[in-house]
mmCIF file of N, CA and C in Angstrom:
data_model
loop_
_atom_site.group_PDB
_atom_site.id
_atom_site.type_symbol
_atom_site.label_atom_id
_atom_site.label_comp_id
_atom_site.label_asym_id
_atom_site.label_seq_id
_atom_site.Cartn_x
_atom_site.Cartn_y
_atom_site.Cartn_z
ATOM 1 N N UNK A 1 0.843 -1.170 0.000
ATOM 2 C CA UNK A 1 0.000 0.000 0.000
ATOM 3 C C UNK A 1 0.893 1.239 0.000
ATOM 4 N N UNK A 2 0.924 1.940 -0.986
ATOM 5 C CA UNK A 2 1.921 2.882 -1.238
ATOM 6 C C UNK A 2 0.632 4.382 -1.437
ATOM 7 N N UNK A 3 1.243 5.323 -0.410
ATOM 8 C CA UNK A 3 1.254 6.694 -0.597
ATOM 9 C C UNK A 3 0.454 7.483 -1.613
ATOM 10 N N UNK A 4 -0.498 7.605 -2.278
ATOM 11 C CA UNK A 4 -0.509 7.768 -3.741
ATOM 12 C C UNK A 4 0.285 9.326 -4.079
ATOM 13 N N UNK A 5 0.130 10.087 -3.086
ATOM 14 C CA UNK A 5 0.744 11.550 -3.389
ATOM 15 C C UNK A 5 2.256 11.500 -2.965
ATOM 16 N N UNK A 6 3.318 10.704 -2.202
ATOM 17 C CA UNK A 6 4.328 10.595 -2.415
ATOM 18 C C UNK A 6 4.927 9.162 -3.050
ATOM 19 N N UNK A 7 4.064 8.271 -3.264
ATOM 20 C CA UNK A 7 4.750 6.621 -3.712
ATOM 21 C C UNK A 7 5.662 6.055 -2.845
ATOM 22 N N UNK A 8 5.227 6.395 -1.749
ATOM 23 C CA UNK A 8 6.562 5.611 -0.506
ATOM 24 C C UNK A 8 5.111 5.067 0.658
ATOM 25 N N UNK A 9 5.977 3.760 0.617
ATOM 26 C CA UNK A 9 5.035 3.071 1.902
ATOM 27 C C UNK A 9 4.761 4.051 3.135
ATOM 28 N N UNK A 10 3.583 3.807 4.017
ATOM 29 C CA UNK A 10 2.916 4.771 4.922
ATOM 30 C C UNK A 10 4.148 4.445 6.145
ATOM 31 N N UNK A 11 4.191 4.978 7.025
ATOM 32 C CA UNK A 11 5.370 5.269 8.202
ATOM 33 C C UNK A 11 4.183 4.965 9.127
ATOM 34 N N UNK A 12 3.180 5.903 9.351
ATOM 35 C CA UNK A 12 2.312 6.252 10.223
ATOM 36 C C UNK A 12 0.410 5.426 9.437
ATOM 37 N N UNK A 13 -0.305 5.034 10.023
ATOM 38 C CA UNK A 13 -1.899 4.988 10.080
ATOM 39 C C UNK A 13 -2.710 5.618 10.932
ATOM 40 N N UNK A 14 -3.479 6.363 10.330
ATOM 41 C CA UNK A 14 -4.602 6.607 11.250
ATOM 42 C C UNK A 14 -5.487 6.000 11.550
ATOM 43 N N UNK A 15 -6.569 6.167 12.360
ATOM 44 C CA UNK A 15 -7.317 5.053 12.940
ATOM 45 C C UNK A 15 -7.755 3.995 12.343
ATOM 46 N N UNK A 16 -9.134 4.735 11.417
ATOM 47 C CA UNK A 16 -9.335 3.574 10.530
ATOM 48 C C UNK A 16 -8.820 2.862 9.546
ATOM 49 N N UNK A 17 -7.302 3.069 9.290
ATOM 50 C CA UNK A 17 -6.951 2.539 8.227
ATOM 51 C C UNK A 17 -5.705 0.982 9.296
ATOM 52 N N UNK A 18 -5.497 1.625 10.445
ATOM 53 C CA UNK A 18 -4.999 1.045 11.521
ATOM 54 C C UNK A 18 -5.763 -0.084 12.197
ATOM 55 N N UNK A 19 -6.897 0.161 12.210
ATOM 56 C CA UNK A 19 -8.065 -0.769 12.690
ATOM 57 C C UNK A 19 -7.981 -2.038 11.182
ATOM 58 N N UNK A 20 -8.524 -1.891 9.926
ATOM 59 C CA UNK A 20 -8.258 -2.537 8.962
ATOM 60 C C UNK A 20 -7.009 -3.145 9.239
ATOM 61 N N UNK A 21 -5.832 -2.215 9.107
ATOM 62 C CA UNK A 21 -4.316 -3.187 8.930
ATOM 63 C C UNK A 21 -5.104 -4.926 10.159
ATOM 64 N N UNK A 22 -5.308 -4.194 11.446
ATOM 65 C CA UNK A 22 -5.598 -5.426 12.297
ATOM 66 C C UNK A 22 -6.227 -6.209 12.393
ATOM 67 N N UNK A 23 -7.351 -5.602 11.248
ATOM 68 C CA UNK A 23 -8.615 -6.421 11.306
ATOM 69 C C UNK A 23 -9.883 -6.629 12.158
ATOM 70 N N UNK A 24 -10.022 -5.404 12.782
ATOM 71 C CA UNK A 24 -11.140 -5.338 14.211
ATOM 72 C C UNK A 24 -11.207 -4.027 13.976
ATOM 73 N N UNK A 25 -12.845 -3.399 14.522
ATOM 74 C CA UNK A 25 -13.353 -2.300 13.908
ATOM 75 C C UNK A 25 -12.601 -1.035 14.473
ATOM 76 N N UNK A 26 -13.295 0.043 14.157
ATOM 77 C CA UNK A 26 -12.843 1.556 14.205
ATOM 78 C C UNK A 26 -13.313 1.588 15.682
ATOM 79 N N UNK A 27 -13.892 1.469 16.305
ATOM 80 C CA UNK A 27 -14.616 1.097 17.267
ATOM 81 C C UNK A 27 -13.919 0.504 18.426
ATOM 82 N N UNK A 28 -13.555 -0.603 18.261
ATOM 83 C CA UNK A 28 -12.916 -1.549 18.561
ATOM 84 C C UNK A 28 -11.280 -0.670 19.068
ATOM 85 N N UNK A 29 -11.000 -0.653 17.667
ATOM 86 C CA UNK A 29 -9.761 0.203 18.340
ATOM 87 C C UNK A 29 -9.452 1.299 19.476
ATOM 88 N N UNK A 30 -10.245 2.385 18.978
ATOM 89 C CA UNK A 30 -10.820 3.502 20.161
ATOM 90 C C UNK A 30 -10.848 3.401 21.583
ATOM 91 N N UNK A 31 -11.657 2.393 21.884
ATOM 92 C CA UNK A 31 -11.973 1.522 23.279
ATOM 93 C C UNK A 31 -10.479 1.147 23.763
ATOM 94 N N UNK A 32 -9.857 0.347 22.947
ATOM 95 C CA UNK A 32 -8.372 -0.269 23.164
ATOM 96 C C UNK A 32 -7.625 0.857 23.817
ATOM 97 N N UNK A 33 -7.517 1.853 23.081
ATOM 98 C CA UNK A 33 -6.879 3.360 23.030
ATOM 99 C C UNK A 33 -7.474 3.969 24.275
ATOM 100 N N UNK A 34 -8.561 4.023 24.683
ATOM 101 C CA UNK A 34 -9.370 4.643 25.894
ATOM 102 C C UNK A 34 -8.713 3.794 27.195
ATOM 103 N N UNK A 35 -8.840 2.504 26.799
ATOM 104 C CA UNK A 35 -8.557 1.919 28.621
ATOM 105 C C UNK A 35 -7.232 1.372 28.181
ATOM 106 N N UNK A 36 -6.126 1.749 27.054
ATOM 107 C CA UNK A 36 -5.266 1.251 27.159
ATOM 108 C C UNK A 36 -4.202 -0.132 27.268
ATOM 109 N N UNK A 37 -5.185 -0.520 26.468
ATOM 110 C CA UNK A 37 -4.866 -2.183 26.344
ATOM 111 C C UNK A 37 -4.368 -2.488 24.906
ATOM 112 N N UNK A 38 -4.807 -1.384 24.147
ATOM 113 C CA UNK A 38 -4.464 -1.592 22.536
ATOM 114 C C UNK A 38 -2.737 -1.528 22.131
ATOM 115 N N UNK A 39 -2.553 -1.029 21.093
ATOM 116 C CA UNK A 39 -1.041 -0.863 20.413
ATOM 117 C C UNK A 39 -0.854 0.753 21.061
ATOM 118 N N UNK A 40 0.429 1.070 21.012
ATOM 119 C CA UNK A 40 0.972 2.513 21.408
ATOM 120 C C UNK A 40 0.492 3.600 19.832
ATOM 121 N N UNK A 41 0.317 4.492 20.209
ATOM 122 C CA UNK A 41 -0.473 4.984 19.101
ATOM 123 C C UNK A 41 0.476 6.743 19.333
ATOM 124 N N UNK A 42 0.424 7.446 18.733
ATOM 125 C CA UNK A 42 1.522 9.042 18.463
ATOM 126 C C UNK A 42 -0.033 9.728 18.394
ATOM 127 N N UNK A 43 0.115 10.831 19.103
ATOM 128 C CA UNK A 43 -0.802 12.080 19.029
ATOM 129 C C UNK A 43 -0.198 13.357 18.339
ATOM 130 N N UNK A 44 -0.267 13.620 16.917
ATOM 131 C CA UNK A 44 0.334 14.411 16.429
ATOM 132 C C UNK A 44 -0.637 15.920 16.180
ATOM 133 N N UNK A 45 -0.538 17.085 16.809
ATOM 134 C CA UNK A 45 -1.684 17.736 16.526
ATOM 135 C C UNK A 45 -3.086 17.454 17.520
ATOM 136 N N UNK A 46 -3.978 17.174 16.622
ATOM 137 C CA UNK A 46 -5.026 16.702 17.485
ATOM 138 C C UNK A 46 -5.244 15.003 16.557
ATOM 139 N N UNK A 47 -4.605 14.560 15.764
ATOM 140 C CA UNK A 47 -4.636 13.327 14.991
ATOM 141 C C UNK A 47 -4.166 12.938 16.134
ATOM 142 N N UNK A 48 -4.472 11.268 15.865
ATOM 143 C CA UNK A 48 -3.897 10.206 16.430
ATOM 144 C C UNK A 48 -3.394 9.077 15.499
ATOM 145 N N UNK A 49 -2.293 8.880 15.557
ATOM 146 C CA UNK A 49 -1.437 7.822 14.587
ATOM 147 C C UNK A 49 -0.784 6.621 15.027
ATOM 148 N N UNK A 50 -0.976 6.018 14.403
ATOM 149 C CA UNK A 50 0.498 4.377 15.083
ATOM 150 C C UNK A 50 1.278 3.451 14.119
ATOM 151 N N UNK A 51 2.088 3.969 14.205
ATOM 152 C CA UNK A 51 3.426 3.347 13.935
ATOM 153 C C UNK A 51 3.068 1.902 13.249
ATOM 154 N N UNK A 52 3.680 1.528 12.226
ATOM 155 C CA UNK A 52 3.288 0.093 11.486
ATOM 156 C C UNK A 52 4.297 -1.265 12.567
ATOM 157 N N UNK A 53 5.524 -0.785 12.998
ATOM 158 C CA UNK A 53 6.335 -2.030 13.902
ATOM 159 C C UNK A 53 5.242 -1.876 14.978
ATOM 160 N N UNK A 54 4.612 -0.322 15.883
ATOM 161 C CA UNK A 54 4.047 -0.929 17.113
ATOM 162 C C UNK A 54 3.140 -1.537 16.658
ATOM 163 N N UNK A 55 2.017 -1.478 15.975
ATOM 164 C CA UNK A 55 0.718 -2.410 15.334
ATOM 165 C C UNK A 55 1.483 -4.149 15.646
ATOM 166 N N UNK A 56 2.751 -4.542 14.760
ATOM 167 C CA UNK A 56 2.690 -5.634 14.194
ATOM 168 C C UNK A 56 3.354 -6.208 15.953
ATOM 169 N N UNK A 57 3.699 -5.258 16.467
ATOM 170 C CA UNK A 57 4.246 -5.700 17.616
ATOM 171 C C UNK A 57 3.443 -6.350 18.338
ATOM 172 N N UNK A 58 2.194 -5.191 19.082
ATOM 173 C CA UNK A 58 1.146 -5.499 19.493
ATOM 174 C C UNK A 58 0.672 -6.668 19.116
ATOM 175 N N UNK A 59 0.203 -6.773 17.600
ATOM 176 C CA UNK A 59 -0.175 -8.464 17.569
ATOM 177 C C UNK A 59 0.374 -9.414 17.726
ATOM 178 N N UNK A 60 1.872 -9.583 17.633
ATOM 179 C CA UNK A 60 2.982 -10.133 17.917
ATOM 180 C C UNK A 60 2.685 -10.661 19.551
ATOM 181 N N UNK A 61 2.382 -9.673 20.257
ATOM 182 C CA UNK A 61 1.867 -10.162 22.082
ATOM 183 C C UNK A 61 0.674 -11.435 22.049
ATOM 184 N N UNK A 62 0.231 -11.485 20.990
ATOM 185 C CA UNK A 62 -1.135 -12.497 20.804
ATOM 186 C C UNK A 62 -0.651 -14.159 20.494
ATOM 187 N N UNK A 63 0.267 -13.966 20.067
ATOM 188 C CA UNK A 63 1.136 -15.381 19.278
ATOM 189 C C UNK A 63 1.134 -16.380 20.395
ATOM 190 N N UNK A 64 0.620 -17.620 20.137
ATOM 191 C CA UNK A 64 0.540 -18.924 20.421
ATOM 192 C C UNK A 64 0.494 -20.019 19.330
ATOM 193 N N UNK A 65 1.057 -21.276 20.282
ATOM 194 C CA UNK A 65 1.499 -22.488 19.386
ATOM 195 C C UNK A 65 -0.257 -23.485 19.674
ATOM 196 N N UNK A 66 -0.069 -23.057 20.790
ATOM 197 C CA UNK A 66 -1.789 -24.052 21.638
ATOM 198 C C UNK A 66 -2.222 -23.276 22.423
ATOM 199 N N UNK A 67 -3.456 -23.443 22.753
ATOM 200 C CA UNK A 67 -4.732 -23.194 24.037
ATOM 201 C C UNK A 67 -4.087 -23.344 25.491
ATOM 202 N N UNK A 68 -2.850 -24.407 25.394
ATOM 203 C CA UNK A 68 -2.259 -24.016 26.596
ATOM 204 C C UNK A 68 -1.215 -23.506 26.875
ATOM 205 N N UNK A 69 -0.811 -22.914 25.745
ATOM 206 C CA UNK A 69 0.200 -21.973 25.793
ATOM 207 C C UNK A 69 0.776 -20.930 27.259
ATOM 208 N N UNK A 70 1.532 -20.712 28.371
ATOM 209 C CA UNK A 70 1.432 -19.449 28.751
ATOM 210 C C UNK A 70 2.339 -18.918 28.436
ATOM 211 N N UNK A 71 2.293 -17.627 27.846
ATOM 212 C CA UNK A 71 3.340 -16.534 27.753
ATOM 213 C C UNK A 71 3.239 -15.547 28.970
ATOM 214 N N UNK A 72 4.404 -14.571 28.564
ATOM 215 C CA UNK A 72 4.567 -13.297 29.250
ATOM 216 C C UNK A 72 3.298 -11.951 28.966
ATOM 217 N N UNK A 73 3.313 -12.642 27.516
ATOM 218 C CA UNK A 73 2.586 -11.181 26.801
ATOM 219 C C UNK A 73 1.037 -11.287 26.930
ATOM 220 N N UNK A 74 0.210 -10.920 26.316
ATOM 221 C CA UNK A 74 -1.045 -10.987 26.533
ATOM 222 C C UNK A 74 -1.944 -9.651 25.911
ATOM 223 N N UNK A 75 -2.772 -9.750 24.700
ATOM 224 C CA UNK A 75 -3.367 -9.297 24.097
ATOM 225 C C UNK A 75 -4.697 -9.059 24.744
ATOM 226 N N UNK A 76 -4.997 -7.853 26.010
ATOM 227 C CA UNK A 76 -6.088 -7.819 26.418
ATOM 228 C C UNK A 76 -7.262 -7.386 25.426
ATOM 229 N N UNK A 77 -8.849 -7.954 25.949
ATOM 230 C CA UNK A 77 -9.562 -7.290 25.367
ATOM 231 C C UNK A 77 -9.470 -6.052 25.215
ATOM 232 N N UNK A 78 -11.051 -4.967 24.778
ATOM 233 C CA UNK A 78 -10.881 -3.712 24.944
ATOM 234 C C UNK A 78 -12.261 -3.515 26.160
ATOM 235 N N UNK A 79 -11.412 -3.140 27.194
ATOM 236 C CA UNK A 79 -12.784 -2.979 28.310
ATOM 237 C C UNK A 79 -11.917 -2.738 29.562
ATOM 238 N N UNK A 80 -12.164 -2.338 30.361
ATOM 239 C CA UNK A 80 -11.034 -2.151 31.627
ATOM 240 C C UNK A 80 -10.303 -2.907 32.242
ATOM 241 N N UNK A 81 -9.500 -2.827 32.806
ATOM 242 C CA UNK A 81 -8.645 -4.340 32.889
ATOM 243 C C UNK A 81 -9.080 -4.462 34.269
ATOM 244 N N UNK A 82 -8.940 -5.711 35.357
ATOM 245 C CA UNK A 82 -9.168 -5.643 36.743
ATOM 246 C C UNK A 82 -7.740 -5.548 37.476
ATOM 247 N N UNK A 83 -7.713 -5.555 38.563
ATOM 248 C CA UNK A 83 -6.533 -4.996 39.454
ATOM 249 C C UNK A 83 -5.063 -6.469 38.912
ATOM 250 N N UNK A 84 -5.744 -8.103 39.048
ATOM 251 C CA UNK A 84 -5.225 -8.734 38.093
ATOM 252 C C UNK A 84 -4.184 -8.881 36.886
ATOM 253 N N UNK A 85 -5.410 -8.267 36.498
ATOM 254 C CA UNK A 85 -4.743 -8.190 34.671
ATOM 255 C C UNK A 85 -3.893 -7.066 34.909
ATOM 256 N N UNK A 86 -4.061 -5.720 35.517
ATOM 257 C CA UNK A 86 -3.123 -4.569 35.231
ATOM 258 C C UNK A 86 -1.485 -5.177 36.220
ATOM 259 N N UNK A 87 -1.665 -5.875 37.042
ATOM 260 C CA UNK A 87 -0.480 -6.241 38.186
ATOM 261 C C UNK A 87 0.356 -7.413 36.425
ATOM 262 N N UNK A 88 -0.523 -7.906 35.963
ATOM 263 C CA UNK A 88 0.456 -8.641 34.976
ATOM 264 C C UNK A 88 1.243 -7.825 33.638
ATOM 265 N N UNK A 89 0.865 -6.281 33.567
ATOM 266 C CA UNK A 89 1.698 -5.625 32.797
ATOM 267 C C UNK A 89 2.929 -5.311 32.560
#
Protein backbone atom coordinates (compact mmCIF):
# COMPACT_ATOMS: atom_id res chain seq x y z
CA UNK A 1 0.00 0.00 0.00
CA UNK A 2 1.92 2.88 -1.24
CA UNK A 3 1.25 6.69 -0.60
CA UNK A 4 -0.51 7.77 -3.74
CA UNK A 5 0.74 11.55 -3.39
CA UNK A 6 4.33 10.60 -2.41
CA UNK A 7 4.75 6.62 -3.71
CA UNK A 8 6.56 5.61 -0.51
CA UNK A 9 5.03 3.07 1.90
CA UNK A 10 2.92 4.77 4.92
CA UNK A 11 5.37 5.27 8.20
CA UNK A 12 2.31 6.25 10.22
CA UNK A 13 -1.90 4.99 10.08
CA UNK A 14 -4.60 6.61 11.25
CA UNK A 15 -7.32 5.05 12.94
CA UNK A 16 -9.34 3.57 10.53
CA UNK A 17 -6.95 2.54 8.23
CA UNK A 18 -5.00 1.05 11.52
CA UNK A 19 -8.06 -0.77 12.69
CA UNK A 20 -8.26 -2.54 8.96
CA UNK A 21 -4.32 -3.19 8.93
CA UNK A 22 -5.60 -5.43 12.30
CA UNK A 23 -8.62 -6.42 11.31
CA UNK A 24 -11.14 -5.34 14.21
CA UNK A 25 -13.35 -2.30 13.91
CA UNK A 26 -12.84 1.56 14.21
CA UNK A 27 -14.62 1.10 17.27
CA UNK A 28 -12.92 -1.55 18.56
CA UNK A 29 -9.76 0.20 18.34
CA UNK A 30 -10.82 3.50 20.16
CA UNK A 31 -11.97 1.52 23.28
CA UNK A 32 -8.37 -0.27 23.16
CA UNK A 33 -6.88 3.36 23.03
CA UNK A 34 -9.37 4.64 25.89
CA UNK A 35 -8.56 1.92 28.62
CA UNK A 36 -5.27 1.25 27.16
CA UNK A 37 -4.87 -2.18 26.34
CA UNK A 38 -4.46 -1.59 22.54
CA UNK A 39 -1.04 -0.86 20.41
CA UNK A 40 0.97 2.51 21.41
CA UNK A 41 -0.47 4.98 19.10
CA UNK A 42 1.52 9.04 18.46
CA UNK A 43 -0.80 12.08 19.03
CA UNK A 44 0.33 14.41 16.43
CA UNK A 45 -1.68 17.74 16.53
CA UNK A 46 -5.03 16.70 17.49
CA UNK A 47 -4.64 13.33 14.99
CA UNK A 48 -3.90 10.21 16.43
CA UNK A 49 -1.44 7.82 14.59
CA UNK A 50 0.50 4.38 15.08
CA UNK A 51 3.43 3.35 13.93
CA UNK A 52 3.29 0.09 11.49
CA UNK A 53 6.33 -2.03 13.90
CA UNK A 54 4.05 -0.93 17.11
CA UNK A 55 0.72 -2.41 15.33
CA UNK A 56 2.69 -5.63 14.19
CA UNK A 57 4.25 -5.70 17.62
CA UNK A 58 1.15 -5.50 19.49
CA UNK A 59 -0.17 -8.46 17.57
CA UNK A 60 2.98 -10.13 17.92
CA UNK A 61 1.87 -10.16 22.08
CA UNK A 62 -1.14 -12.50 20.80
CA UNK A 63 1.14 -15.38 19.28
CA UNK A 64 0.54 -18.92 20.42
CA UNK A 65 1.50 -22.49 19.39
CA UNK A 66 -1.79 -24.05 21.64
CA UNK A 67 -4.73 -23.19 24.04
CA UNK A 68 -2.26 -24.02 26.60
CA UNK A 69 0.20 -21.97 25.79
CA UNK A 70 1.43 -19.45 28.75
CA UNK A 71 3.34 -16.53 27.75
CA UNK A 72 4.57 -13.30 29.25
CA UNK A 73 2.59 -11.18 26.80
CA UNK A 74 -1.04 -10.99 26.53
CA UNK A 75 -3.37 -9.30 24.10
CA UNK A 76 -6.09 -7.82 26.42
CA UNK A 77 -9.56 -7.29 25.37
CA UNK A 78 -10.88 -3.71 24.94
CA UNK A 79 -12.78 -2.98 28.31
CA UNK A 80 -11.03 -2.15 31.63
CA UNK A 81 -8.65 -4.34 32.89
CA UNK A 82 -9.17 -5.64 36.74
CA UNK A 83 -6.53 -5.00 39.45
CA UNK A 84 -5.22 -8.73 38.09
CA UNK A 85 -4.74 -8.19 34.67
CA UNK A 86 -3.12 -4.57 35.23
CA UNK A 87 -0.48 -6.24 38.19
CA UNK A 88 0.46 -8.64 34.98
CA UNK A 89 1.70 -5.62 32.80
Amino acid sequence: MLDPKTGLPPRFLRTPDAARFLGISIRTLEKHRTYGTGPTYRKIGGRIVYALPDLQGWVENGVRRSTTDVTPCRVFPARPLTPAEKATL
